[in-house]
mmCIF file of C-alpha atoms in Angstrom:
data_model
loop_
_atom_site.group_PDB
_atom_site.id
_atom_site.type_symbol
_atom_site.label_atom_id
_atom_site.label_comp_id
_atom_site.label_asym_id
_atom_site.label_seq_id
_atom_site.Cartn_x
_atom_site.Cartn_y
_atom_site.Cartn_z
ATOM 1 C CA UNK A 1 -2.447 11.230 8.555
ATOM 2 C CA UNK A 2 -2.996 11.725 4.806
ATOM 3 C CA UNK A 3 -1.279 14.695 3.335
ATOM 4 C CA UNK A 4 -3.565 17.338 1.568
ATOM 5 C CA UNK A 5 -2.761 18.264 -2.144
ATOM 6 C CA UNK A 6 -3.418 21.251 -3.525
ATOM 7 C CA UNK A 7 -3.625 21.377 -7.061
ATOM 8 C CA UNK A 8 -2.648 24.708 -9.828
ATOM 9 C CA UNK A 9 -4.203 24.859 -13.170
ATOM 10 C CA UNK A 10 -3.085 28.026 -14.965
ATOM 11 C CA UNK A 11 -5.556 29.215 -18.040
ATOM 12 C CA UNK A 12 -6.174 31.742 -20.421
ATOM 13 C CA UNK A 13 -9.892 30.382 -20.865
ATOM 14 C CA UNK A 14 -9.381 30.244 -24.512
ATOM 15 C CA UNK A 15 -9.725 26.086 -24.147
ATOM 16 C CA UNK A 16 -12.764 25.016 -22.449
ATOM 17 C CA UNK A 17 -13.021 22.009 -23.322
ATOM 18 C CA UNK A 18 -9.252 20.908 -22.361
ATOM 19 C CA UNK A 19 -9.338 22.721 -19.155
ATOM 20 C CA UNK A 20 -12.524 20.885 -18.491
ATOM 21 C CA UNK A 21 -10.839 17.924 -19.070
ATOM 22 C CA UNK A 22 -8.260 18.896 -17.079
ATOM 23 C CA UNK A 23 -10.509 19.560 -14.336
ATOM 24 C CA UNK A 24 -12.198 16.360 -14.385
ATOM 25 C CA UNK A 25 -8.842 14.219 -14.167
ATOM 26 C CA UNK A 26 -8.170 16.163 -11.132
ATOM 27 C CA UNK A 27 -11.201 15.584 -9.520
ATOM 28 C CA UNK A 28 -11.452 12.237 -10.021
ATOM 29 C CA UNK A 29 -7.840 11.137 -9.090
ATOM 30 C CA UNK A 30 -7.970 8.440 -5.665
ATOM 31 C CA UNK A 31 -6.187 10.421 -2.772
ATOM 32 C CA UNK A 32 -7.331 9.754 0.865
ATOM 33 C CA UNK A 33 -6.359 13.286 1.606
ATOM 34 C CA UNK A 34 -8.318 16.558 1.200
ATOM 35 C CA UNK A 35 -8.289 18.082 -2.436
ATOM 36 C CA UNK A 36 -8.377 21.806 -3.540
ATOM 37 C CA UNK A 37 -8.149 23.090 -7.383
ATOM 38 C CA UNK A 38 -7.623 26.513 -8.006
ATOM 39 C CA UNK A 39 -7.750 27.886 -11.460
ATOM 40 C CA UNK A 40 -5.494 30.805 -12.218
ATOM 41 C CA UNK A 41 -6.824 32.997 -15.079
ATOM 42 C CA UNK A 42 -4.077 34.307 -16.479
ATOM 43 C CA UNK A 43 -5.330 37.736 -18.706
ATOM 44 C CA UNK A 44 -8.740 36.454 -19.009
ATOM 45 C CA UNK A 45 -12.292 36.528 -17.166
ATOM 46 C CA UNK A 46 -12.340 34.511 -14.145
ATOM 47 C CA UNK A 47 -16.524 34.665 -14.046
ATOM 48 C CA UNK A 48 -16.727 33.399 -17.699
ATOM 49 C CA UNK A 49 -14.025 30.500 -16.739
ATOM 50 C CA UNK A 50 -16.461 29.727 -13.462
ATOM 51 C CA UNK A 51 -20.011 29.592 -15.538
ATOM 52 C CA UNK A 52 -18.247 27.254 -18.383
ATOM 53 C CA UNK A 53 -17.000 24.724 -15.780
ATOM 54 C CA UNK A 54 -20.608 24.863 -13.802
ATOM 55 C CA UNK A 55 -22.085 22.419 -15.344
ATOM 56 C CA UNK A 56 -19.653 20.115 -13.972
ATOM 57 C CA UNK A 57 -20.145 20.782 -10.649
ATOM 58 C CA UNK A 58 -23.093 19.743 -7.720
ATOM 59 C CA UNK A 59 -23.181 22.941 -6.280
ATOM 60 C CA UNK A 60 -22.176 26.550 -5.868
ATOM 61 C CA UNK A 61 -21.306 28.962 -3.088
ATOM 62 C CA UNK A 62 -21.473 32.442 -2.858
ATOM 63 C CA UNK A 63 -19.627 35.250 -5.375
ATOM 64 C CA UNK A 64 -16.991 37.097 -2.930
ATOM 65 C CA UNK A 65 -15.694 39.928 -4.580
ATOM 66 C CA UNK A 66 -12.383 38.597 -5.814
ATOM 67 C CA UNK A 67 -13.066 34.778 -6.782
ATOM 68 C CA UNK A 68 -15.953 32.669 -6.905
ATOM 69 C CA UNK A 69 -16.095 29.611 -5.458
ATOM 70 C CA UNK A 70 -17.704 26.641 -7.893
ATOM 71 C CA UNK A 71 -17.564 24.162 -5.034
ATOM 72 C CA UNK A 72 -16.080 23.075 -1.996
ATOM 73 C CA UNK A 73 -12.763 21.794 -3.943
ATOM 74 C CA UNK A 74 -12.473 24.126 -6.845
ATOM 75 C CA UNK A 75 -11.886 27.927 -7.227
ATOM 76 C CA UNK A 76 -11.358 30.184 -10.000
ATOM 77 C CA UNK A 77 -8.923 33.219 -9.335
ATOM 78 C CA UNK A 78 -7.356 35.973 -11.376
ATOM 79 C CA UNK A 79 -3.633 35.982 -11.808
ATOM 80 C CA UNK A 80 -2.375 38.882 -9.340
ATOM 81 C CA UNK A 81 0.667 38.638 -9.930
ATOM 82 C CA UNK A 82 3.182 39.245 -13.497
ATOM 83 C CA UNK A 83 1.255 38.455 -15.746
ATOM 84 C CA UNK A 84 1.950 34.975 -18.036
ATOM 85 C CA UNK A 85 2.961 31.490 -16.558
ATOM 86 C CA UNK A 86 5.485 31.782 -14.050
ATOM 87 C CA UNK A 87 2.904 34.768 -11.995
ATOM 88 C CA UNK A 88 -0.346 32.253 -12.441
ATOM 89 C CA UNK A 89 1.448 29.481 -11.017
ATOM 90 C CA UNK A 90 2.612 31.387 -7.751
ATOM 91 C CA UNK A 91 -0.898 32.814 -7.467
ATOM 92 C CA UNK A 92 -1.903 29.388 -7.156
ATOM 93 C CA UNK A 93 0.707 28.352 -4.688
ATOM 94 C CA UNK A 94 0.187 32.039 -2.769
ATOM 95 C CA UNK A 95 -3.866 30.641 -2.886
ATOM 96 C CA UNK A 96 -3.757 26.769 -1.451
ATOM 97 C CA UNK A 97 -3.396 26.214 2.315
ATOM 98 C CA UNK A 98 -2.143 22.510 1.987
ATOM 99 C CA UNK A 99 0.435 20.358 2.616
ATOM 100 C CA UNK A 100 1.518 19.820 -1.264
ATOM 101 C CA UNK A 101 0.776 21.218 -4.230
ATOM 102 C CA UNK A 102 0.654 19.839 -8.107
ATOM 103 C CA UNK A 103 0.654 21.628 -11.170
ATOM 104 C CA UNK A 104 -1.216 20.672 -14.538
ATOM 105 C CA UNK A 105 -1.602 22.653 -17.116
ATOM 106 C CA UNK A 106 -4.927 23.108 -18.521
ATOM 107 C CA UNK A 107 -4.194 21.689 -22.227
ATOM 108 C CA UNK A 108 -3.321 18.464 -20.506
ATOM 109 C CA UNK A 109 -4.680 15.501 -18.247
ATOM 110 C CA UNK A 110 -3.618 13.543 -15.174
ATOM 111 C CA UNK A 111 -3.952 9.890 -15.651
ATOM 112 C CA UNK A 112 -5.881 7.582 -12.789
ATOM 113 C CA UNK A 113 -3.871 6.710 -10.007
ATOM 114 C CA UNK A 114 -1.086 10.322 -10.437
ATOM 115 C CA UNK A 115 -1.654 11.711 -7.610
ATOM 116 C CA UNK A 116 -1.631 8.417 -5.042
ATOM 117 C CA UNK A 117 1.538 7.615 -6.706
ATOM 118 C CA UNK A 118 3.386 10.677 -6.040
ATOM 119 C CA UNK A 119 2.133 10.980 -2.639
ATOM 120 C CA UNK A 120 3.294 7.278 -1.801
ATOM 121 C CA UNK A 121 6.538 7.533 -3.517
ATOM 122 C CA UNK A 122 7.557 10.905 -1.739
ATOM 123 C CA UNK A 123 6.723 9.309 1.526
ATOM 124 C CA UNK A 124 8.979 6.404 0.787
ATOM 125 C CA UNK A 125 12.304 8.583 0.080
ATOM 126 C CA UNK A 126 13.589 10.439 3.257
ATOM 127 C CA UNK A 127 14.256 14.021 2.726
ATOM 128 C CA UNK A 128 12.091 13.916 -0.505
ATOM 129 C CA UNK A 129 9.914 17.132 -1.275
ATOM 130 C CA UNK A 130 9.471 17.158 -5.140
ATOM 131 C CA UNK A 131 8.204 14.516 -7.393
ATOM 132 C CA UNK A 132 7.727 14.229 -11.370
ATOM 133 C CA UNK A 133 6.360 11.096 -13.418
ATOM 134 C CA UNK A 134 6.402 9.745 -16.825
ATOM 135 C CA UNK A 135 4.170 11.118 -19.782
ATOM 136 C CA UNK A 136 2.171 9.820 -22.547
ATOM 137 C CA UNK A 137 2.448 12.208 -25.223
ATOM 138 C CA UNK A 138 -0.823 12.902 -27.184
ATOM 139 C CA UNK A 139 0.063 14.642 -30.869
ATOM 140 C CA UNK A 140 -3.340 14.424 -33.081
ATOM 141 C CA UNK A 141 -4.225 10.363 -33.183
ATOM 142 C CA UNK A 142 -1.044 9.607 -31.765
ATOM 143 C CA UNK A 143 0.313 8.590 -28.471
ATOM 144 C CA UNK A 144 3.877 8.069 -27.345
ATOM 145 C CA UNK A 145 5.094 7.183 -23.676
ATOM 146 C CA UNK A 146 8.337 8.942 -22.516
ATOM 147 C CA UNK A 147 10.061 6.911 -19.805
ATOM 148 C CA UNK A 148 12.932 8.302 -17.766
ATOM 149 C CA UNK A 149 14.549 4.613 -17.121
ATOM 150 C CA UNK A 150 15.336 5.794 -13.492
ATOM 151 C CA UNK A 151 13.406 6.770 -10.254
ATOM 152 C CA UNK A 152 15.511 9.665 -9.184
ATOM 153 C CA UNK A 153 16.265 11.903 -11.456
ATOM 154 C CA UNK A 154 19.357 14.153 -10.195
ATOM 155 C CA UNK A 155 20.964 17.545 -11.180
ATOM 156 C CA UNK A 156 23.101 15.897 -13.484
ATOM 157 C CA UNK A 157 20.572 14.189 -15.420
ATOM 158 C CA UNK A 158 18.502 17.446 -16.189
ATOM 159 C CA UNK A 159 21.587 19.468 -17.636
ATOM 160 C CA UNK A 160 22.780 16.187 -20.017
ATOM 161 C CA UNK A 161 19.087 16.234 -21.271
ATOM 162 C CA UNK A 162 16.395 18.473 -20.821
ATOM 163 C CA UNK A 163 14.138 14.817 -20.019
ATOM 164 C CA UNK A 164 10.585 15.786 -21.149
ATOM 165 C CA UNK A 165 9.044 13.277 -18.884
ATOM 166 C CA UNK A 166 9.915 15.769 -16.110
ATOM 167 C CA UNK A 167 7.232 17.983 -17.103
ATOM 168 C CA UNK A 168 5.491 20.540 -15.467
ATOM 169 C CA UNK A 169 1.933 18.902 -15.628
ATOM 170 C CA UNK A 170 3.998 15.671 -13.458
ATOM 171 C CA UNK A 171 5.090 18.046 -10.710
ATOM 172 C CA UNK A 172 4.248 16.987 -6.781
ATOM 173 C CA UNK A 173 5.976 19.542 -4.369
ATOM 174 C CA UNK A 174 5.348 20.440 -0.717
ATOM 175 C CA UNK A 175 3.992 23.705 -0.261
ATOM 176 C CA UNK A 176 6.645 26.827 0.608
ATOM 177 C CA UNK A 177 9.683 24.406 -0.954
ATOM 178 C CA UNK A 178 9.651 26.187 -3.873
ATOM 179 C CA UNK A 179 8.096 28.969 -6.196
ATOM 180 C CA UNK A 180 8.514 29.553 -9.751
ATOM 181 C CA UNK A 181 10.806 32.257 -10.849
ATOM 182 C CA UNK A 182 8.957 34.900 -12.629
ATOM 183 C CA UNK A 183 11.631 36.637 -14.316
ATOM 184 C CA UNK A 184 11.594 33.528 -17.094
ATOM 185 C CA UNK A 185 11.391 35.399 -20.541
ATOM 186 C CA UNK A 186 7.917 34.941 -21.899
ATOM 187 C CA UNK A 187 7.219 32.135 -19.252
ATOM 188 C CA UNK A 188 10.131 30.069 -20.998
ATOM 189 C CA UNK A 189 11.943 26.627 -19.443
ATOM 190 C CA UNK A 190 10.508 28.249 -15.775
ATOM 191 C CA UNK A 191 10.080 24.175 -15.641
ATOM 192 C CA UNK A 192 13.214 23.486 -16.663
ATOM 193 C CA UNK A 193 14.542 26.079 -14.020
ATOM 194 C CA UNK A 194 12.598 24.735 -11.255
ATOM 195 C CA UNK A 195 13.187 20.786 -11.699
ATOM 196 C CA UNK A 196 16.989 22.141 -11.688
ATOM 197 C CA UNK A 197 16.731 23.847 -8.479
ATOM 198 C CA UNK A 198 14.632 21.234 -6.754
ATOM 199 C CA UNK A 199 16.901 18.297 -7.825
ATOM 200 C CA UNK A 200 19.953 20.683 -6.145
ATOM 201 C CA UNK A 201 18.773 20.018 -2.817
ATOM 202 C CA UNK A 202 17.348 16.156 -3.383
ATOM 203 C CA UNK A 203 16.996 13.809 -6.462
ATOM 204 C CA UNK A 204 13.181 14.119 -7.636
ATOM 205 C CA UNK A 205 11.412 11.234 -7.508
ATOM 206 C CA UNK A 206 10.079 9.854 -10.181
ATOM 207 C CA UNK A 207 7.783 7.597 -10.672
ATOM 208 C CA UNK A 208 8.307 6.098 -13.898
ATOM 209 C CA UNK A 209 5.363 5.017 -15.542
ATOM 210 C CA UNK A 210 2.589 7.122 -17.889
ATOM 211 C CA UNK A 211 0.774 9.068 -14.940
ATOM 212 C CA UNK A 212 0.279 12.241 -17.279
ATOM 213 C CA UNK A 213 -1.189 12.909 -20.803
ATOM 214 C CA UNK A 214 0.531 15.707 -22.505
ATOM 215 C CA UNK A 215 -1.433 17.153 -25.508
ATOM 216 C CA UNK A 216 1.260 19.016 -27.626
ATOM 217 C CA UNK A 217 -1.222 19.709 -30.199
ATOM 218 C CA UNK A 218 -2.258 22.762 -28.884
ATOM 219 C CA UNK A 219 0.862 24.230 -27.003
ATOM 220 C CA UNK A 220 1.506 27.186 -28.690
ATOM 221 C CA UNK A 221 5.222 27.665 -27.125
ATOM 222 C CA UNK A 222 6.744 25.479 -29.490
ATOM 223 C CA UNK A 223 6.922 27.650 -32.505
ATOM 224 C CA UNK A 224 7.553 30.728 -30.296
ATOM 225 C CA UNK A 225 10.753 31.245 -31.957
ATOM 226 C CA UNK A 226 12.383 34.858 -30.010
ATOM 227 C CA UNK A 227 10.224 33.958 -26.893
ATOM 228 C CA UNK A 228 13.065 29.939 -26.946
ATOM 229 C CA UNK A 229 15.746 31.751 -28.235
ATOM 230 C CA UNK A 230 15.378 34.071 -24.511
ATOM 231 C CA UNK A 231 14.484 31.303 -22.300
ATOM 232 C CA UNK A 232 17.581 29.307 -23.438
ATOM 233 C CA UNK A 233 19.672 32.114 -23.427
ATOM 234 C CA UNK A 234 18.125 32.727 -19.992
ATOM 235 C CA UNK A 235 18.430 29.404 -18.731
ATOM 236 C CA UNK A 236 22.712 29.335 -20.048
ATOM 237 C CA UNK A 237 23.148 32.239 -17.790
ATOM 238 C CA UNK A 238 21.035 31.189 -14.761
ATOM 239 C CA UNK A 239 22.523 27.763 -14.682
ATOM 240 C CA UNK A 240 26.432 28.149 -16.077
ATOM 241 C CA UNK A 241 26.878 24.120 -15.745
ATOM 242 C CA UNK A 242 24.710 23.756 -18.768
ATOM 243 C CA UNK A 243 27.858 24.154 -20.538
ATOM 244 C CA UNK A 244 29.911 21.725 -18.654
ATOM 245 C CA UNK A 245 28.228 18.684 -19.904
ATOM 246 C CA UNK A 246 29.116 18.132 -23.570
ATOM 247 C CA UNK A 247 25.910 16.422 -24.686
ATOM 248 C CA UNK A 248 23.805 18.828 -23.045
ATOM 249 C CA UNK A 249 25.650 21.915 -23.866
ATOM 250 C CA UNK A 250 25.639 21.041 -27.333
ATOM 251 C CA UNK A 251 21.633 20.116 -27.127
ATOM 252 C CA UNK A 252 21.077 23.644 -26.232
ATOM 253 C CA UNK A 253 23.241 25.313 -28.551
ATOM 254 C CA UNK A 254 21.755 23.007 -31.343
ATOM 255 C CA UNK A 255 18.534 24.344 -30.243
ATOM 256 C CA UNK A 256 19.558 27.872 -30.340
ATOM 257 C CA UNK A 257 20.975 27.088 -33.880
ATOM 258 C CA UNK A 258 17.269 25.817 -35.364
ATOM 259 C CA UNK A 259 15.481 28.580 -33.310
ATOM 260 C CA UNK A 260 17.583 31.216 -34.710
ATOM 261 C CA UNK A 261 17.432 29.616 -38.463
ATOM 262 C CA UNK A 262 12.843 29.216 -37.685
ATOM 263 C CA UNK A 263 13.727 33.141 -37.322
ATOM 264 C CA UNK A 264 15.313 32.946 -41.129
ATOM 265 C CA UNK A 265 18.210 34.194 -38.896
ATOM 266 C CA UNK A 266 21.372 32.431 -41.013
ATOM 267 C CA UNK A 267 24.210 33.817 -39.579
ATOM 268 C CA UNK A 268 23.119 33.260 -35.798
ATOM 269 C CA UNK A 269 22.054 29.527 -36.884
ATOM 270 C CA UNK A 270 25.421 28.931 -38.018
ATOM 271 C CA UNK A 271 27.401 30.493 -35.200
ATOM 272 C CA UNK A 272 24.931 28.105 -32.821
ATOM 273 C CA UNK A 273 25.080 25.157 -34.756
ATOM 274 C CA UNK A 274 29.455 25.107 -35.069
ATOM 275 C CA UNK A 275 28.806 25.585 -31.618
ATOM 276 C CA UNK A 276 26.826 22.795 -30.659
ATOM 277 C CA UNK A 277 29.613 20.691 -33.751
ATOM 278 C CA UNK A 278 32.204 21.145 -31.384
ATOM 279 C CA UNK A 279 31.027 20.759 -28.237
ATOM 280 C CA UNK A 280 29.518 17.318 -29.680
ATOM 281 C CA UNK A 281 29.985 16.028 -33.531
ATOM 282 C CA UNK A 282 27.294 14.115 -33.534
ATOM 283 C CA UNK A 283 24.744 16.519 -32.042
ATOM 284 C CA UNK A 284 22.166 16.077 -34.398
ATOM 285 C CA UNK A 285 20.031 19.169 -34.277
ATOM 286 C CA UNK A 286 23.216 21.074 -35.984
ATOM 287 C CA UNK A 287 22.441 19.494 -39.264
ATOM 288 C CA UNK A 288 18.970 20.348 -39.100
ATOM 289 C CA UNK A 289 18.975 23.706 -38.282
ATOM 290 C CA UNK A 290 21.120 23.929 -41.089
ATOM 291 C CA UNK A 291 18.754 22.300 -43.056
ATOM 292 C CA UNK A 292 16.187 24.792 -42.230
ATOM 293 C CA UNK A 293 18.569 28.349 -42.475
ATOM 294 C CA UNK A 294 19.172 26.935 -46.079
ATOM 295 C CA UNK A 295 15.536 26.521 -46.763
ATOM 296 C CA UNK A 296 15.628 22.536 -47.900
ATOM 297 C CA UNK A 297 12.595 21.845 -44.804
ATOM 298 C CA UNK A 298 10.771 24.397 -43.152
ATOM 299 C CA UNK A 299 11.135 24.493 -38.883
ATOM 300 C CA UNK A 300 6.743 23.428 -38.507
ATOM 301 C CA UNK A 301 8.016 20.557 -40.892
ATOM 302 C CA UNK A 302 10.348 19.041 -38.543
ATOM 303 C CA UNK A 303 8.840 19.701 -35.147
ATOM 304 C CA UNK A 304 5.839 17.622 -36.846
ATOM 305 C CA UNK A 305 7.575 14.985 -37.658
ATOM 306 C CA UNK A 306 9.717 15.244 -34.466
ATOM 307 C CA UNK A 307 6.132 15.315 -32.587
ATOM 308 C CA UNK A 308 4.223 12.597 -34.468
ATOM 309 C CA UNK A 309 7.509 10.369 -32.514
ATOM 310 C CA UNK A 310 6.958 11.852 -28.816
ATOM 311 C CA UNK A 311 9.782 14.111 -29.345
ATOM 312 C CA UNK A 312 10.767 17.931 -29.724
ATOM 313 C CA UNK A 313 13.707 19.453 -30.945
#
């Protein structure tokens, strides 16, 4: 019997034409099972969300008093829980009845054949119950694919590197496994938290080719300087073995260093960035966020070139 996936899209319904896009991968993905969308609004007006996605849509039901229901396989709700990321997502989970559920957010699109993939690989690995997938990162006119090189991906893996690829728009869980913690500062690495926890009891499996289109172009967390600084900070005291592996530990404090110095924060960039020298010498993002506390390259002017490559800081 085919598994039903349920599937979250969070929005603040100030991109219509991405979440419509978003939408429309969703819908159109191959999956023997059952299908249900539901489309947190996260601040915004879940009637205004509905009547710009109609037009998509063959027909309507009936307004009920909390949520409107565009069709048999798609819902728009209002976040009712804290508000931001983390909240929207559980509503989402709290709202689907089925037997898994994905997670894409709205800014970015599933590729044909995601969601047969995931189901099919889960099924294949005993004891399975979360699965991520490679991306193809979209930044203006360019796209770059991020392979993980492995088909499990274990705890280990995710505190040496942060591995983009295991993003949150990849994400194939069963339903009541998991929930995302809502206490994430500003809705920070709640991803990062999650894939950490999940891999704890079972490696995720991955399926590693481009199943996911991530559009950084219009991400606004990126340049969210205090908002990283917290999540990291968050994330080090959540998760102490950060700091056991030298190449990650020093990733994160190298990222502390250039968030601090985007801040014009010098002192805090160089605590963070001897930090991240010593746990590693040739952590690279010490010398940058260097670069950017003295002023030689400004923070937007590396992250673009870092993005035009597929890559973040």
């Amino acid at each position: 019997m085919s598994q039903s996936v349920g599937v979250v899209i969070p929005t603040r319904g100030r991109r219509p034409d991405q979440l419509r896009s978003a939408t429309c991968a969703a819908l159109s993905q191959e999956h023997s099972g059952s299908m249900e969308i539901v489309i947190v609004v996260d601040g915004g007006d879940p009637d205004s969300v509905t009547d710009r996605l109609a037009d998509l849509l063959a027909s309507r039901s009936p307004e009920t008093q909390r949520e409107k229901t565009i069709s048999r396989s798609v819902r728009v709700v209002a976040n009712r829980l804290s508000p931001g990321l983390p909240g929207a997502r559980n509503t989402g989970i709290a709202a689907l009845g089925t037997d898994l559920v994905a997670f894409c957010d709205d800014d970015d699109q599933w590729l044909p054949g995601k969601v047969a993939a995931q189901v099919a690989a889960l099924a294949a690995v005993p004891g399975a119950g979360f699965a991520s997938a490679a991306i193809e990162v979209e930044y203006g006119s360019r796209r770059v694919a991020r392979l993980a090189g492995t088909d499990l991906v274990t705890r280990a893996h995710l505190l040496r590197s942060r591995m983009v690829m295991v993003h949150s728009s990849t994400f194939l869980f069963r339903r009541g496994a998991f929930w995302v913690d809502e206490s994430a500062p500003g809705g920070q690495n709640e991803d990062w938290d999650l894939a950490l926890r999940a891999a704890a009891r079972h490696p995720i499996v991955h399926v590693d080719r481009p199943l996911v289109r991530v559009r950084w172009g219009a991400s606004l967390y990126a340049t969210r300087w205090a908002d990283r600084i917290a999540g990291l900070e968050w994330m080090l005291a959540r998760h102490p073995d950060l700091a056991v592996d030298p190449r990650g530990a020093a990733r994160v404090y190298g990222q502390l260093a250039f968030h601090h110095a985007a801040l014009g924060r010098r002192r805090e960039a160089a605590r963070w960035a001897w930090r991240a020298f010593t746990a590693r010498h040739g952590e690279p993002r010490a010398p940058i966020a260097l670069a950017v506390a003295a002023g030689l390259v400004s923070a937007q002017a590396v992250l673009s070139t870092l993005h035009h490559r597929g890559r973040g800081i």
